[in-house]
Amino acid sequence: MKYYLFLFIFFSAFLTAQAQNFSIKGRIMDAASKESIPNATILLLNFSDSLQVDGMISDLDGNFILENIKEGEYLMKVQYLGYENLFRNIQLQGDLDLGNVMIRETATDLNEVTISARRSTGTQKSDTTMYNADAFKTMKDASAQILVEKLPGVLMVDGALQAQGENITQILVDGKPFFGGDVKTALQNLPAEVILSIEIFDQKSDQALLSGFDDGQRQKTINIITKPNRRKGQFGRITAGYGSDERYLAGASINAFNEDQRITFTGLTNNINLLDFSADPNAQDNSNPQNGVIDTNILGLNFSDEWGEKVKVSGSYLFRNRKNVGIESLYREFVTSTQEGQTYTEDSRETRTNQDHRFDMRLEYQIDAKNRIIFRPRFSAAFDKENSSFIGESVNLDGPLNRTENTRAANNKDYDIFNRIYYGHKFDKEGRSLTVRLRTSNSWNRDVAIRRADNTFFQPTERVEVINQQITRDRDGNSWETGISYTEPLGKNGQMELEYQIGNRLDNSDQLTFDIQSEDLTNVELDTALSNSFGSKYLTQEIELGYQYKLEKMQFQVEGQFQHARLDNSQIFPAPFELERTFKSFLPTVRFDYQFSEFTNLEIDYDTNVDAPSVQQLQTAIDNSNPLQLRTGNPNLDQSYSNRIRFRFRTRNPDTDRSWFVFAQSRIVANTIANSSFIAEEPTELPGGIILEKGSQLFRPVNLDGFQDFRSWVSYGMPLGFIKSNLNVYGGLSYNKRPGQVNNELSFNNSNRISTGLSIGSNISDQIDFNISTRFSWNNVTNTLNPALDNKFFNQRTRLNLSWIIWEGLIYRLDLNHQINSGLSAGFDNDFLLMNMSIGKKIFKNQRGEISLNVYDLLGQNANVRRNITDIYIEDTQTNVLSRYFMLSFSYNLRRFSKGMDMEDYNELVNTGGGDERN
């Protein structure tokens, strides 16, 4: 009897569950023209809390169907850029056919005359800018990076992707982390055609998201929203090629998406200086010349999923193996207290092989509606082998001062473990919350090196010195920090936060230098003058009180933090000593946000921060890696205290697609940790009996006042209808004042920079794609101690990137990079034109394959020249680069999507541009 009763209950429950799952279907149409609207977004939200239940985009005929929806009350939202959002309450008790769902274009009422607005490519909501991906034309096999670089205010600067003047630090896909903070890998592993829209915003910290109280810690973030009908299937790209001079390339990027469960694999092996897998032919790490010739092997994996309704998990693992053969020449002018000055030249060669393992993960557990836990572990391991040599020489007006020939072989190991865990609780009273956090980190580092230096000192009399040493460095660091935050609503619009945190950082560093007495290393003798055992403890306690006031268009926040810190330094060897100091700091913060309209907002932030010296800066061990330029630490260093004010303004006109972004930031740092340079005017004995010969230098960190920094950035974007392209014009001003010390005399290096540029990106069709950009910078450097170092220099970089399907799958690609330098040191004013091109043919019936012939650096002009400005010198460098080669390659685009999208529909979608005819 029990058996039949069990079966009856089971089948009753099964049939009941089946009966409570229904579908919602309809067709999205323009209310005025009665035409169907493809690629509109349909979201189904819980009526009670607005959490998303399901969603999709309409097909080419505007149709949609949401299946397996439970009985209940919902809110349906329909959105399409350039149209008013439509909301409809739905009480679902059975299958529902909504028929034609009409949406209206955004309109402006002028004297009772309704004028339809121009359909926009994007919209602005507070600090979030969202772009419709279909409004930017790309080639069918383009990567997400090509699409992103077409967006207003986005550009590549020195290999880093920037948006609105700030570096992008993370990529999200549908709100989930994608390959950690590796922006290039993330963008190259997604094809542009799966993207529905792109959001650019400043993501708040996990603590701020849990508590609702802004702590000022933000990351410039891109969130890629994929098309709902591209969230189930397999897609990616496979590439292989071989060329002249035994150049080779093999790589793959494969994505397997099954709604919330997503796995991405990437692999790469090459000797053509590609540091990350690229889905774009002709790519050479965005055509920025690399330092040296690099062999790279990569394996990467990214995973994200939702386990039930309460757990979200994402993680990535990346393995890199690289070999870099680098040749470099540098010319360095030192700041000195006399007009005669001192220069240093160096020619070096280095072969470096490194292996890196990196793993990061994010696990979010929604215990219930009021309790949530976030756990974020990270692990990395690096193994590095170095074989290097250099010849360096110092000169002043009296002639050569000294010269060194140096060889070095080293083996380095680094391990780092980092964990963060957050717990957030929301009370029944809205605005009242409790947040607890814990952060731990552990690091280990061991370096072993053997070096030989043949040194010649020419003044006052010539002397030769030979150094043959073995150096070991062992460092370990452990730190923890925990804090608790409580928020309480004050009135209708106010909120208060009270926070306390305590943390400790413990670092130990041992450096042992041995003089080698025999070539087989069996007889070594400890050099006590170059050996040191040092430890540091840094305990901090902070209490903070903050107040936040919110209105519909305005938010104001003020915080005051008091920090008590204690820094304990202890040296065990060679001479024991202990030094303890206490710091007390008041750290105010002010934030102001104002929303002028739906598309215009202003942000002003003022914050303060303290920065403690690292164990490397504190340890007094002398580093003689370059015998002409010795370095040591300073255990008497204090905290630095910085003041920063930041301004952001964003506005966008959705009717004309014109946008402005303005960014400005200024910093003043007291007690900044700068460099002090002692240049020996005669042989000088240092502690431990080390002799600093005439013209040789000793660098040590010191605290100095006077650091100032200002930078600004302005961007204006607009469409160019007559050539179906988008124009971006940008520019900026920057000023930097760096204090330094030379033979106990204070010096300031002042650097002024004016930069401007423009870019034009095509928006014509998927048969032709081009981007033209040019960037200028004028620099003026002055020195208060030695005006002879005053200098002006100019740099211009121009790039043309073209992809053109000439005829029936025959595709031509061209990548031109032109650089002009002037005002650099003699021999470094290199102007060059880097030209890469390829001709290819699409193959197979679906044209997913391509065979192409590529040439890199056709004109043989590739070069890499840079200027570096520090507080104690100005330096020009030039490194070897990859030279011309030819390569024959084959690539294949994998596209296989499930449910509701067979290959006939997919090919129709691709061939028609995904409904781009609506523009």
Coordinates of N, CA, C and O in Angstrom, one line a residue, residues 106 124 157 201 362 375 517 532 556 588 614 620 636 663 691 735 848 853 883 908 914:
T106 N 11.5 57.3 -28.9 CA 11.6 58.4 -28.1 C 11.3 59.7 -28.8 O 11.8 59.9 -30.0
Q124 N 23.2 57.1 -21.7 CA 24.0 57.4 -20.5 C 23.1 57.3 -19.3 O 22.0 58.0 -19.3
V157 N 46.3 53.1 -25.4 CA 47.4 54.0 -25.1 C 48.5 53.1 -24.6 O 48.4 52.5 -23.5
F201 N 31.5 51.4 -17.0 CA 31.1 52.0 -15.7 C 32.2 51.8 -14.7 O 33.2 51.1 -14.9
R362 N 35.8 33.6 -7.8 CA 34.8 34.4 -7.0 C 33.6 33.5 -6.8 O 33.0 32.9 -7.7
F375 N 33.3 35.1 -1.5 CA 34.7 34.6 -1.2 C 35.5 34.7 -2.5 O 35.1 34.3 -3.5
Q517 N 85.3 31.7 -4.0 CA 86.8 31.5 -4.0 C 87.2 30.4 -5.0 O 88.4 30.3 -5.3
N532 N 72.5 40.9 5.0 CA 71.6 41.6 5.9 C 70.4 40.7 6.2 O 69.9 40.0 5.3
F556 N 25.4 63.1 -1.9 CA 26.5 63.7 -1.1 C 27.0 62.8 0.0 O 26.1 62.2 0.7
P588 N 40.1 62.4 5.7 CA 38.8 62.8 5.3 C 38.5 62.4 3.9 O 39.4 62.3 3.0
S614 N 57.7 49.8 1.8 CA 57.8 48.3 1.7 C 59.1 47.8 2.4 O 60.0 48.6 2.7
T620 N 68.4 47.7 4.8 CA 69.6 48.5 4.6 C 70.7 47.7 3.8 O 71.8 48.2 3.6
N636 N 64.4 54.4 8.4 CA 63.8 55.6 9.0 C 62.7 56.2 8.2 O 62.2 57.3 8.5
F663 N 37.6 64.5 -17.7 CA 38.2 63.9 -16.6 C 39.3 64.7 -16.1 O 40.1 65.2 -16.9
I691 N 83.8 50.7 -0.4 CA 84.4 51.9 -1.0 C 83.6 52.3 -2.2 O 83.4 51.6 -3.2
Y735 N 50.7 67.6 -15.6 CA 51.8 68.3 -15.0 C 52.3 67.4 -13.9 O 51.5 66.8 -13.1
R848 N 33.7 30.0 -43.2 CA 34.2 30.1 -41.8 C 35.7 29.9 -41.8 O 36.4 30.2 -40.9
L853 N 48.1 34.9 -46.6 CA 49.5 35.2 -46.6 C 49.8 36.5 -45.9 O 49.3 37.5 -46.3
S883 N 61.9 41.4 -36.4 CA 62.1 41.9 -37.8 C 61.2 41.2 -38.8 O 60.4 40.4 -38.4
E908 N 21.6 33.3 -42.2 CA 20.7 34.5 -42.6 C 21.0 35.7 -41.8 O 21.1 36.8 -42.2
G914 N 22.6 40.9 -39.0 CA 22.0 40.9 -37.7 C 20.9 41.9 -37.5 O 20.6 42.5 -36.5

